[in-house]
């Protein structure tokens, strides 16, 4: 069972006892507030899918100091399953990583029927949700505790992008993107492992490296483990990339390259690959890369081919690619910095 990434709340008679539009002035249920806070510290997001008037509900959340805890607020009169689906699309996460809590069994049944992978819970269980296994991530990192803030920053980026009227390339240039690439430290390993578990589409081999394996590779003299983080004028994206290379006397083999899907539209993957190629060439090593196809990662093979890599060997599903052409000069919209080298 996948860990819940976002808990979607009904409001009336769930988060608080009473109905705001009927003139009640309900106080949030203390157990529900404790759940909100506990899950937020674990990096689990909160959203609202509730019936009513949006401004009235939002004002009541603000009045009780809870508005900042919710990343998406969907309040209206349509089907709650539609609201839950919109929340998943807004956050860019799978429906199987959402959970829904509501006091009304009919509403829960409607969501369960329309979205069978969304887990549904009655309101009386809200205070006990943090004890359930699906609400306990394997690792809680400093970055995961900032997840809500980063999603809010991402909402600002999306709004700015929607308001932009010129070419998309001009918007990318206006972001002042800075990609930081550095050797992984022990503090990075939990996030690195999380990336291998959670990133599927932008992953060259699908390798899920556990913590012990990552520690071994970091300490190994013939491997290099690098993490990539990204910032722009709006704020941080966090750690969004991981590269693991096997370093030989004459060649550098990229065993794993992955990027968070959150930065797909920023063109960062090609920039990171270009930098890894240039590092290998500067050290006098021939750049190579492994690729293992999955049902969703073909885009990474395309990225390798566009970067000048050709297939030189096949072993079962595993392809070995080698750089055939010197990389062309890069001007681009992303500045790369490399502290620690």
C-alpha positions as CSV (number, residue, x, y, z in Angstrom):
1,X,0.0,0.0,0.0
2,X,1.4,3.4,-1.0
3,X,2.0,6.1,1.6
4,X,-0.6,8.9,1.6
5,X,0.8,12.1,0.1
6,X,-2.3,14.2,0.6
7,X,-5.3,14.0,3.0
8,X,-8.4,15.6,1.6
9,X,-10.8,17.0,4.2
10,X,-14.5,17.7,4.3
11,X,-15.2,20.7,6.6
12,X,-18.7,20.9,8.0
13,X,-19.2,18.2,10.7
14,X,-15.8,16.8,10.0
15,X,-13.0,19.4,10.6
16,X,-15.4,21.3,12.8
17,X,-18.7,20.5,14.5
18,X,-21.4,22.5,12.7
19,X,-22.3,24.0,9.4
20,X,-21.0,27.5,8.7
21,X,-23.6,28.4,6.1
22,X,-26.4,27.6,8.6
23,X,-25.2,30.3,10.9
24,X,-23.1,28.1,13.2
25,X,-19.8,29.3,14.5
26,X,-18.1,25.9,14.8
27,X,-14.8,25.4,16.5
28,X,-12.3,23.0,14.8
29,X,-12.3,19.5,16.5
30,X,-9.1,19.3,18.6
31,X,-8.3,15.8,17.4
32,X,-8.6,16.8,13.8
33,X,-6.3,19.8,14.4
34,X,-3.7,17.5,16.0
35,X,-3.9,15.3,12.9
36,X,-3.4,18.2,10.6
37,X,-0.3,19.3,12.5
38,X,1.2,15.8,12.9
39,X,0.8,14.9,9.2
40,X,2.1,18.2,8.1
41,X,5.3,17.6,10.0
42,X,5.7,14.3,8.1
43,X,5.4,16.1,4.8
44,X,1.9,14.9,4.1
45,X,-0.2,17.6,2.4
46,X,-3.7,18.7,3.3
47,X,-6.5,19.8,1.0
48,X,-10.2,20.6,1.2
49,X,-13.1,19.1,-0.8
50,X,-16.3,20.4,0.9
51,X,-19.7,21.7,0.1
52,X,-20.5,25.4,0.6
53,X,-19.4,28.8,-0.5
54,X,-15.7,29.1,-1.0
55,X,-15.1,32.5,0.5
56,X,-17.2,31.7,3.6
57,X,-15.3,28.5,4.2
58,X,-11.9,30.1,3.5
59,X,-12.7,32.9,6.0
60,X,-13.6,30.4,8.7
61,X,-10.3,28.6,8.1
62,X,-8.4,31.9,8.4
63,X,-10.3,32.9,11.5
64,X,-9.0,29.7,13.2
65,X,-5.5,30.0,11.8
66,X,-5.8,26.8,9.7
67,X,-5.7,28.3,6.2
68,X,-1.9,27.9,5.7
69,X,-2.1,24.2,6.4
70,X,-4.2,23.5,3.3
71,X,-2.4,23.5,-0.1
72,X,-5.6,23.3,-2.2
73,X,-9.1,24.4,-1.2
74,X,-12.0,23.1,-3.3
75,X,-15.4,24.3,-1.9
76,X,-18.5,24.3,-4.0
77,X,-21.6,22.3,-4.9
78,X,-20.3,19.7,-7.4
79,X,-19.5,16.0,-6.8
80,X,-16.7,15.6,-4.3
81,X,-15.0,13.0,-6.4
82,X,-14.5,15.7,-9.1
83,X,-13.0,18.0,-6.5
84,X,-10.7,15.2,-5.3
85,X,-9.6,14.5,-8.9
86,X,-8.9,18.2,-9.4
87,X,-6.8,18.3,-6.2
88,X,-4.7,15.4,-7.5
89,X,-4.2,17.1,-10.8
90,X,-3.3,20.4,-9.2
91,X,-0.7,18.7,-6.9
92,X,0.6,16.5,-9.7
93,X,0.2,13.3,-7.6
94,X,-1.5,10.0,-8.2
95,X,-5.0,9.3,-7.0
96,X,-3.7,6.2,-5.2
97,X,-1.7,8.6,-2.9
98,X,-4.8,10.5,-1.8
99,X,-7.0,9.9,1.2
100,X,-10.4,11.4,2.0
101,X,-12.1,12.0,5.3
102,X,-15.8,12.9,5.6
103,X,-18.6,12.5,8.1
104,X,-21.2,11.6,5.5
105,X,-21.2,7.9,4.4
106,X,-22.9,8.9,1.1
107,X,-20.2,11.3,0.2
108,X,-17.5,8.7,1.1
109,X,-19.3,6.1,-1.1
110,X,-19.5,8.5,-4.0
111,X,-15.8,9.2,-3.9
112,X,-15.0,5.5,-3.4
113,X,-17.1,4.5,-6.4
114,X,-15.7,7.2,-8.7
115,X,-12.1,7.0,-7.5
116,X,-11.6,3.4,-6.1
117,X,-7.9,4.0,-5.3
118,X,-8.6,6.9,-3.0
119,X,-8.8,5.7,0.6
120,X,-11.8,7.0,2.5
121,X,-12.3,7.4,6.3
122,X,-15.2,8.5,8.5
123,X,-14.8,11.7,10.4
124,X,-14.7,10.0,13.8
125,X,-11.4,8.3,12.7
126,X,-9.7,11.6,12.0
127,X,-7.8,11.7,15.3
128,X,-6.4,8.2,14.8
129,X,-5.2,8.6,11.2
130,X,-1.5,9.4,12.1
131,X,-1.3,6.0,13.8
132,X,-2.2,4.1,10.5
133,X,0.7,2.7,8.5
134,X,-0.4,4.5,5.3
135,X,0.2,7.8,7.0
136,X,3.7,7.0,8.1
137,X,6.4,7.7,5.5
138,X,9.5,5.6,5.6
139,X,11.6,8.7,6.1
140,X,10.8,12.2,7.2
141,X,13.5,14.6,6.0
142,X,14.0,18.3,6.5
143,X,12.9,18.7,2.9
144,X,9.7,16.7,3.4
145,X,8.8,19.0,6.3
146,X,8.9,21.9,3.9
147,X,6.8,20.2,1.3
148,X,3.7,22.4,1.9
149,X,5.8,25.5,1.5
150,X,7.3,24.3,-1.7
151,X,3.9,23.4,-3.2
152,X,2.7,26.9,-2.3
153,X,5.7,28.4,-4.1
154,X,4.9,26.2,-7.0
155,X,1.3,27.6,-7.2
156,X,2.8,31.1,-7.5
157,X,5.0,29.9,-10.4
158,X,2.0,28.4,-12.1
159,X,0.1,31.6,-11.7
160,X,2.9,33.6,-13.2
161,X,3.3,31.2,-16.1
162,X,-0.4,31.3,-16.9
163,X,-0.2,35.2,-16.8
164,X,2.8,35.2,-19.1
165,X,1.9,36.3,-22.7
166,X,5.2,35.9,-24.5
167,X,7.0,32.8,-25.7
168,X,7.5,30.0,-23.2
169,X,11.3,30.3,-23.7
170,X,11.1,33.9,-22.4
171,X,9.3,32.7,-19.3
172,X,11.9,30.1,-18.6
173,X,14.7,32.7,-19.0
174,X,12.9,35.0,-16.6
175,X,12.9,32.4,-13.8
176,X,16.7,32.7,-13.1
177,X,17.0,29.0,-12.7
178,X,20.0,27.8,-10.7
179,X,20.9,24.1,-10.6
180,X,23.2,23.1,-7.8
181,X,25.1,19.8,-8.2
182,X,27.2,18.4,-5.3
183,X,28.4,15.2,-3.8
184,X,25.7,13.5,-1.6
185,X,26.3,13.7,2.2
186,X,24.8,11.5,4.9
187,X,22.1,14.1,5.4
188,X,21.0,13.7,1.7
189,X,20.6,9.9,1.7
190,X,17.0,9.8,3.0
191,X,15.9,12.2,0.2
192,X,18.0,10.3,-2.4
193,X,16.3,7.1,-1.4
194,X,12.9,8.8,-1.5
195,X,13.7,10.0,-5.1
196,X,14.5,6.4,-6.2
197,X,11.2,5.2,-4.8
198,X,9.0,8.0,-6.0
199,X,10.5,8.8,-9.4
200,X,9.5,6.5,-12.2
201,X,9.1,8.5,-15.5
202,X,12.3,10.4,-15.4
203,X,14.5,7.5,-14.3
204,X,17.0,5.8,-16.5
205,X,17.1,2.4,-14.9
206,X,14.3,2.2,-12.3
207,X,16.9,1.3,-9.7
208,X,15.6,1.6,-6.1
209,X,18.7,2.2,-4.0
210,X,18.2,1.6,-0.2
211,X,20.0,3.6,2.4
212,X,22.6,0.9,3.0
213,X,23.4,0.8,-0.7
214,X,23.6,4.5,-0.9
215,X,26.0,4.7,2.0
216,X,28.2,2.1,0.5
217,X,28.3,3.9,-2.9
218,X,29.1,7.2,-1.2
219,X,32.0,5.6,0.6
220,X,33.2,3.7,-2.5
221,X,36.3,5.0,-4.3
222,X,35.0,3.9,-7.7
223,X,31.5,5.5,-7.5
224,X,30.2,9.0,-7.4
225,X,26.8,9.9,-5.9
226,X,25.6,13.4,-6.8
227,X,22.4,15.2,-5.8
228,X,20.9,18.1,-7.6
229,X,18.8,20.9,-6.2
230,X,17.0,23.7,-8.0
231,X,16.0,27.3,-7.2
232,X,14.4,30.2,-9.1
233,X,13.3,33.7,-8.4
234,X,10.2,32.3,-6.6
235,X,12.1,30.0,-4.2
236,X,13.4,26.5,-3.9
237,X,12.2,23.3,-5.7
238,X,14.3,21.3,-3.2
239,X,16.4,18.3,-4.1
240,X,15.1,17.2,-7.5
241,X,17.8,15.0,-9.0
242,X,20.2,12.1,-8.4
243,X,23.1,10.8,-10.4
244,X,25.1,7.7,-9.6
245,X,28.2,6.9,-11.7
246,X,30.7,4.1,-11.7
247,X,34.1,5.7,-12.2
248,X,36.8,3.7,-14.0
249,X,40.3,4.6,-15.3
250,X,39.1,5.3,-18.8
251,X,35.3,5.6,-18.6
252,X,32.5,7.0,-16.4
253,X,29.3,4.9,-16.5
254,X,26.1,6.6,-15.5
255,X,24.3,3.8,-13.6
256,X,21.3,5.9,-12.5
257,X,20.0,9.4,-13.5
258,X,16.7,10.6,-12.3
259,X,14.8,13.8,-12.0
260,X,11.7,14.7,-10.1
261,X,8.7,15.0,-12.4
262,X,8.0,18.4,-10.9
263,X,10.7,20.0,-13.0
264,X,9.9,18.3,-16.3
265,X,8.9,21.6,-18.0
266,X,12.1,23.4,-16.8
267,X,14.4,21.5,-19.2
268,X,16.7,20.7,-16.3
269,X,17.3,17.0,-17.1
270,X,19.2,17.8,-20.3
271,X,21.3,20.4,-18.5
272,X,22.2,18.0,-15.7
273,X,23.2,15.3,-18.2
274,X,25.3,17.8,-20.2
275,X,27.2,18.7,-17.1
276,X,27.9,15.1,-16.2
277,X,29.2,14.5,-19.7
278,X,31.5,17.5,-19.5
279,X,32.8,16.4,-16.1
280,X,33.7,12.9,-17.4
281,X,35.4,14.4,-20.5
282,X,37.4,16.9,-18.5
283,X,38.7,14.0,-16.4
284,X,39.7,12.1,-19.5
285,X,37.0,9.5,-19.2
286,X,34.6,8.2,-21.9
287,X,31.0,9.0,-20.9
288,X,28.7,5.9,-20.9
289,X,25.2,5.4,-19.5
290,X,22.9,2.4,-18.7
291,X,19.3,2.4,-19.6
292,X,16.6,-0.1,-18.6
293,X,13.2,0.4,-20.2
294,X,10.0,0.5,-18.1
295,X,6.5,1.3,-19.1
296,X,6.9,5.0,-18.4
297,X,10.6,6.1,-18.8
298,X,11.1,6.2,-22.5
299,X,11.6,10.0,-22.3
300,X,15.0,9.3,-20.6
301,X,16.2,7.3,-23.5
302,X,15.2,10.1,-25.8
303,X,17.1,12.5,-23.6
304,X,20.2,10.3,-23.8
305,X,20.0,10.0,-27.6
306,X,19.5,13.7,-28.0
307,X,22.6,14.3,-25.9
308,X,24.7,12.2,-28.4
309,X,24.6,8.8,-26.8
310,X,24.2,5.7,-29.0
311,X,23.5,2.1,-28.0
312,X,26.7,0.0,-28.0
313,X,25.6,-3.1,-26.1
314,X,22.5,-5.0,-25.0
315,X,22.2,-7.5,-22.1
316,X,18.6,-8.6,-21.8
317,X,16.6,-5.4,-21.2
318,X,19.6,-3.4,-20.1
319,X,21.1,-1.1,-22.8
320,X,24.6,0.4,-22.6
321,X,25.0,3.7,-24.4
322,X,28.2,5.6,-25.2
323,X,28.7,9.3,-26.1
324,X,29.5,9.4,-29.8
325,X,29.8,13.2,-30.4
326,X,31.3,16.0,-28.4
327,X,28.7,18.1,-26.7
328,X,27.9,21.4,-28.3
329,X,28.3,24.7,-26.4
330,X,25.4,25.3,-24.0
331,X,24.1,28.8,-23.3
332,X,20.6,27.9,-22.0
333,X,18.4,29.2,-19.3
334,X,19.8,27.3,-16.4
335,X,23.0,28.3,-14.5
336,X,24.9,25.3,-12.9
337,X,26.9,25.7,-9.7
338,X,29.0,22.9,-8.3
339,X,30.0,23.5,-4.6
340,X,32.1,20.7,-3.1
341,X,34.1,19.9,-6.2
